[in-house]
Amino acid sequence: MAYDPGAIDATLAAAVGDEPALIAELREAFLESVKRGIDGLRASKGPQEWSAAALRLKGLAASFGAVRLMALASEAASAAAGDSAVLRRLERAVERL
């Protein structure tokens, strides 16, 4: 799957216009939310909580046009709770954002 580093910025620019400071602020808020989402996966207790946390992360990614992150979150939703390989892939995807 291709990674488009400008997708998030393009999505934000479409929403708020040419406001670089606001785009940067919203981008940072998005990244903080994603990190909390991954923390939610780590803290989940059982498959239902894991799946719910993964689906929340998928929705967040979709809202910002983060296609790769959305696909990984979808994968996480069907993975075993606590799957460390999935968590590592999610963390790498966040580093690339």
GROMACS .gro file of N, CA, C and O in nm, residues 22-85:
model
  256
   22LEU      N    1  -0.277   2.685   1.173
   22LEU     CA    2  -0.392   2.604   1.214
   22LEU      C    3  -0.374   2.460   1.167
   22LEU      O    4  -0.404   2.365   1.242
   23ILE      N    5  -0.322   2.442   1.046
   23ILE     CA    6  -0.297   2.307   0.995
   23ILE      C    7  -0.197   2.236   1.085
   23ILE      O    8  -0.216   2.121   1.121
   24ALA      N    9  -0.090   2.305   1.123
   24ALA     CA   10   0.011   2.246   1.211
   24ALA      C   11  -0.049   2.208   1.347
   24ALA      O   12  -0.020   2.101   1.401
   25GLU      N   13  -0.133   2.295   1.400
   25GLU     CA   14  -0.197   2.268   1.528
   25GLU      C   15  -0.290   2.146   1.520
   25GLU      O   16  -0.289   2.059   1.608
   26LEU      N   17  -0.369   2.140   1.414
   26LEU     CA   18  -0.460   2.026   1.396
   26LEU      C   19  -0.384   1.897   1.371
   26LEU      O   20  -0.423   1.790   1.418
   27ARG      N   21  -0.275   1.906   1.296
   27ARG     CA   22  -0.192   1.788   1.271
   27ARG      C   23  -0.136   1.733   1.402
   27ARG      O   24  -0.135   1.613   1.425
   28GLU      N   25  -0.088   1.823   1.487
   28GLU     CA   26  -0.035   1.781   1.618
   28GLU      C   27  -0.145   1.717   1.703
   28GLU      O   28  -0.122   1.616   1.769
   29ALA      N   29  -0.263   1.775   1.701
   29ALA     CA   30  -0.376   1.717   1.777
   29ALA      C   31  -0.410   1.578   1.723
   29ALA      O   32  -0.439   1.486   1.801
   30PHE      N   33  -0.405   1.562   1.591
   30PHE     CA   34  -0.430   1.431   1.530
   30PHE      C   35  -0.327   1.330   1.578
   30PHE      O   36  -0.362   1.220   1.621
   31LEU      N   37  -0.199   1.367   1.574
   31LEU     CA   38  -0.094   1.275   1.616
   31LEU      C   39  -0.108   1.237   1.763
   31LEU      O   40  -0.088   1.121   1.800
   32GLU      N   41  -0.144   1.332   1.847
   32GLU     CA   42  -0.166   1.302   1.989
   32GLU      C   43  -0.282   1.205   2.006
   32GLU      O   44  -0.275   1.112   2.087
   33SER      N   45  -0.387   1.224   1.929
   33SER     CA   46  -0.503   1.135   1.935
   33SER      C   47  -0.467   0.994   1.889
   33SER      O   48  -0.511   0.895   1.947
   34VAL      N   49  -0.386   0.986   1.785
   34VAL     CA   50  -0.342   0.855   1.735
   34VAL      C   51  -0.260   0.784   1.841
   34VAL      O   52  -0.279   0.664   1.867
   35LYS      N   53  -0.169   0.856   1.904
   35LYS     CA   54  -0.086   0.796   2.009
   35LYS      C   55  -0.172   0.748   2.126
   35LYS      O   56  -0.147   0.640   2.182
   36ARG      N   57  -0.274   0.825   2.161
   36ARG     CA   58  -0.366   0.780   2.267
   36ARG      C   59  -0.443   0.656   2.222
   36ARG      O   60  -0.469   0.566   2.302
   37GLY      N   61  -0.476   0.650   2.094
   37GLY     CA   62  -0.545   0.533   2.040
   37GLY      C   63  -0.460   0.408   2.050
   37GLY      O   64  -0.509   0.301   2.086
   38ILE      N   65  -0.332   0.422   2.020
   38ILE     CA   66  -0.242   0.308   2.031
   38ILE      C   67  -0.223   0.270   2.178
   38ILE      O   68  -0.220   0.151   2.212
   39ASP      N   69  -0.217   0.369   2.264
   39ASP     CA   70  -0.211   0.340   2.408
   39ASP      C   71  -0.337   0.265   2.453
   39ASP      O   72  -0.331   0.176   2.537
   40GLY      N   73  -0.451   0.301   2.394
   40GLY     CA   74  -0.576   0.232   2.425
   40GLY      C   75  -0.571   0.086   2.383
   40GLY      O   76  -0.624  -0.002   2.452
   41LEU      N   77  -0.508   0.059   2.271
   41LEU     CA   78  -0.490  -0.080   2.229
   41LEU      C   79  -0.405  -0.155   2.330
   41LEU      O   80  -0.439  -0.266   2.372
   42ARG      N   81  -0.294  -0.094   2.370
   42ARG     CA   82  -0.204  -0.158   2.467
   42ARG      C   83  -0.275  -0.186   2.599
   42ARG      O   84  -0.250  -0.287   2.664
   43ALA      N   85  -0.361  -0.096   2.641
   43ALA     CA   86  -0.428  -0.108   2.771
   43ALA      C   87  -0.554  -0.194   2.766
   43ALA      O   88  -0.612  -0.222   2.870
   44SER      N   89  -0.594  -0.235   2.647
   44SER     CA   90  -0.720  -0.311   2.635
   44SER      C   91  -0.712  -0.442   2.712
   44SER      O   92  -0.607  -0.505   2.722
   45LYS      N   93  -0.826  -0.479   2.765
   45LYS     CA   94  -0.838  -0.602   2.843
   45LYS      C   95  -0.932  -0.696   2.769
   45LYS      O   96  -1.052  -0.692   2.788
   46GLY      N   97  -0.875  -0.774   2.681
   46GLY     CA   98  -0.955  -0.871   2.609
   46GLY      C   99  -0.987  -0.830   2.467
   46GLY      O  100  -0.966  -0.715   2.426
   47PRO      N  101  -1.038  -0.925   2.392
   47PRO     CA  102  -1.061  -0.902   2.249
   47PRO      C  103  -1.164  -0.795   2.216
   47PRO      O  104  -1.149  -0.723   2.116
   48GLN      N  105  -1.267  -0.780   2.297
   48GLN     CA  106  -1.368  -0.679   2.266
   48GLN      C  107  -1.312  -0.538   2.282
   48GLN      O  108  -1.336  -0.451   2.197
   49GLU      N  109  -1.239  -0.513   2.388
   49GLU     CA  110  -1.179  -0.381   2.408
   49GLU      C  111  -1.074  -0.354   2.301
   49GLU      O  112  -1.064  -0.242   2.250
   50TRP      N  113  -0.996  -0.455   2.267
   50TRP     CA  114  -0.894  -0.442   2.163
   50TRP      C  115  -0.958  -0.401   2.031
   50TRP      O  116  -0.916  -0.307   1.965
   51SER      N  117  -1.061  -0.475   1.992
   51SER     CA  118  -1.130  -0.448   1.865
   51SER      C  119  -1.192  -0.309   1.865
   51SER      O  120  -1.182  -0.236   1.766
   52ALA      N  121  -1.256  -0.272   1.975
   52ALA     CA  122  -1.318  -0.139   1.984
   52ALA      C  123  -1.213  -0.029   1.971
   52ALA      O  124  -1.234   0.070   1.901
   53ALA      N  125  -1.099  -0.046   2.037
   53ALA     CA  126  -0.991   0.054   2.030
   53ALA      C  127  -0.936   0.062   1.887
   53ALA      O  128  -0.909   0.172   1.836
   54ALA      N  129  -0.922  -0.051   1.822
   54ALA     CA  130  -0.872  -0.054   1.684
   54ALA      C  131  -0.969   0.016   1.590
   54ALA      O  132  -0.928   0.092   1.501
   55LEU      N  133  -1.096  -0.008   1.609
   55LEU     CA  134  -1.197   0.056   1.522
   55LEU      C  135  -1.205   0.207   1.546
   55LEU      O  136  -1.227   0.283   1.451
   56ARG      N  137  -1.185   0.251   1.669
   56ARG     CA  138  -1.179   0.396   1.696
   56ARG      C  139  -1.059   0.457   1.624
   56ARG      O  140  -1.069   0.564   1.562
   57LEU      N  141  -0.947   0.388   1.630
   57LEU     CA  142  -0.827   0.435   1.562
   57LEU      C  143  -0.849   0.438   1.411
   57LEU      O  144  -0.808   0.533   1.342
   58LYS      N  145  -0.915   0.339   1.358
   58LYS     CA  146  -0.945   0.334   1.215
   58LYS      C  147  -1.032   0.454   1.174
   58LYS      O  148  -1.007   0.519   1.073
   59GLY      N  149  -1.133   0.485   1.253
   59GLY     CA  150  -1.220   0.598   1.224
   59GLY      C  151  -1.145   0.730   1.229
   59GLY      O  152  -1.165   0.817   1.144
   60LEU      N  153  -1.057   0.744   1.326
   60LEU     CA  154  -0.976   0.865   1.337
   60LEU      C  155  -0.887   0.879   1.213
   60LEU      O  156  -0.880   0.986   1.153
   61ALA      N  157  -0.822   0.772   1.174
   61ALA     CA  158  -0.736   0.774   1.057
   61ALA      C  159  -0.815   0.809   0.931
   61ALA      O  160  -0.770   0.888   0.848
   62ALA      N  161  -0.933   0.752   0.918
   62ALA     CA  162  -1.017   0.780   0.801
   62ALA      C  163  -1.057   0.927   0.797
   62ALA      O  164  -1.061   0.987   0.689
   63SER      N  165  -1.085   0.986   0.910
   63SER     CA  166  -1.126   1.126   0.916
   63SER      C  167  -1.018   1.221   0.866
   63SER      O  168  -1.047   1.329   0.819
   64PHE      N  169  -0.893   1.177   0.875
   64PHE     CA  170  -0.781   1.262   0.836
   64PHE      C  171  -0.712   1.215   0.709
   64PHE      O  172  -0.607   1.268   0.672
   65GLY      N  173  -0.767   1.117   0.642
   65GLY     CA  174  -0.709   1.070   0.517
   65GLY      C  175  -0.580   0.992   0.532
   65GLY      O  176  -0.503   0.981   0.438
   66ALA      N  177  -0.556   0.937   0.650
   66ALA     CA  178  -0.435   0.858   0.675
   66ALA      C  179  -0.463   0.713   0.635
   66ALA      O  180  -0.493   0.627   0.718
   67VAL      N  181  -0.454   0.686   0.505
   67VAL     CA  182  -0.496   0.559   0.448
   67VAL      C  183  -0.417   0.441   0.504
   67VAL      O  184  -0.475   0.338   0.538
   68ARG      N  185  -0.286   0.454   0.512
   68ARG     CA  186  -0.203   0.343   0.563
   68ARG      C  187  -0.239   0.313   0.709
   68ARG      O  188  -0.254   0.197   0.747
   69LEU      N  189  -0.253   0.415   0.789
   69LEU     CA  190  -0.290   0.396   0.929
   69LEU      C  191  -0.428   0.333   0.940
   69LEU      O  192  -0.451   0.245   1.023
   70MET      N  193  -0.519   0.374   0.855
   70MET     CA  194  -0.654   0.317   0.854
   70MET      C  195  -0.648   0.168   0.823
   70MET      O  196  -0.714   0.087   0.889
   71ALA      N  197  -0.568   0.129   0.726
   71ALA     CA  198  -0.556  -0.013   0.690
   71ALA      C  199  -0.495  -0.094   0.804
   71ALA      O  200  -0.539  -0.205   0.833
   72LEU      N  201  -0.395  -0.038   0.869
   72LEU     CA  202  -0.333  -0.108   0.981
   72LEU      C  203  -0.428  -0.121   1.100
   72LEU      O  204  -0.430  -0.224   1.168
   73ALA      N  205  -0.506  -0.018   1.125
   73ALA     CA  206  -0.604  -0.025   1.233
   73ALA      C  207  -0.711  -0.129   1.201
   73ALA      O  208  -0.756  -0.201   1.291
   74SER      N  209  -0.749  -0.140   1.076
   74SER     CA  210  -0.845  -0.241   1.035
   74SER      C  211  -0.786  -0.381   1.057
   74SER      O  212  -0.855  -0.472   1.105
   75GLU      N  213  -0.659  -0.395   1.023
   75GLU     CA  214  -0.590  -0.522   1.048
   75GLU      C  215  -0.588  -0.553   1.197
   75GLU      O  216  -0.610  -0.667   1.239
   76ALA      N  217  -0.561  -0.451   1.277
   76ALA     CA  218  -0.558  -0.471   1.422
   76ALA      C  219  -0.693  -0.516   1.476
   76ALA      O  220  -0.699  -0.599   1.567
   77ALA      N  221  -0.800  -0.463   1.419
   77ALA     CA  222  -0.935  -0.498   1.468
   77ALA      C  223  -0.963  -0.647   1.455
   77ALA      O  224  -1.037  -0.703   1.535
   78SER      N  225  -0.901  -0.711   1.356
   78SER     CA  226  -0.926  -0.854   1.339
   78SER      C  227  -0.811  -0.940   1.393
   78SER      O  228  -0.818  -1.062   1.386
   79ALA      N  229  -0.708  -0.876   1.446
   79ALA     CA  230  -0.595  -0.949   1.503
   79ALA      C  231  -0.627  -0.990   1.647
   79ALA      O  232  -0.721  -0.941   1.708
   80ALA      N  233  -0.544  -1.078   1.698
   80ALA     CA  234  -0.558  -1.120   1.837
   80ALA      C  235  -0.528  -1.002   1.929
   80ALA      O  236  -0.440  -0.921   1.901
   81ALA      N  237  -0.601  -0.993   2.037
   81ALA     CA  238  -0.578  -0.886   2.135
   81ALA      C  239  -0.434  -0.890   2.182
   81ALA      O  240  -0.380  -0.996   2.213
   82GLY      N  241  -0.370  -0.772   2.184
   82GLY     CA  242  -0.234  -0.762   2.232
   82GLY      C  243  -0.128  -0.801   2.131
   82GLY      O  244  -0.011  -0.813   2.167
   83ASP      N  245  -0.166  -0.819   2.006
   83ASP     CA  246  -0.071  -0.862   1.901
   83ASP      C  247   0.043  -0.761   1.890
   83ASP      O  248   0.025  -0.649   1.842
   84SER      N  249   0.161  -0.801   1.936
   84SER     CA  250   0.275  -0.708   1.940
   84SER      C  251   0.324  -0.671   1.800
   84SER      O  252   0.373  -0.559   1.780
   85ALA      N  253   0.312  -0.759   1.703
   85ALA     CA  254   0.354  -0.727   1.567
   85ALA      C  255   0.266  -0.616   1.508
   85ALA      O  256   0.316  -0.524   1.441
   0.00000   0.00000   0.00000
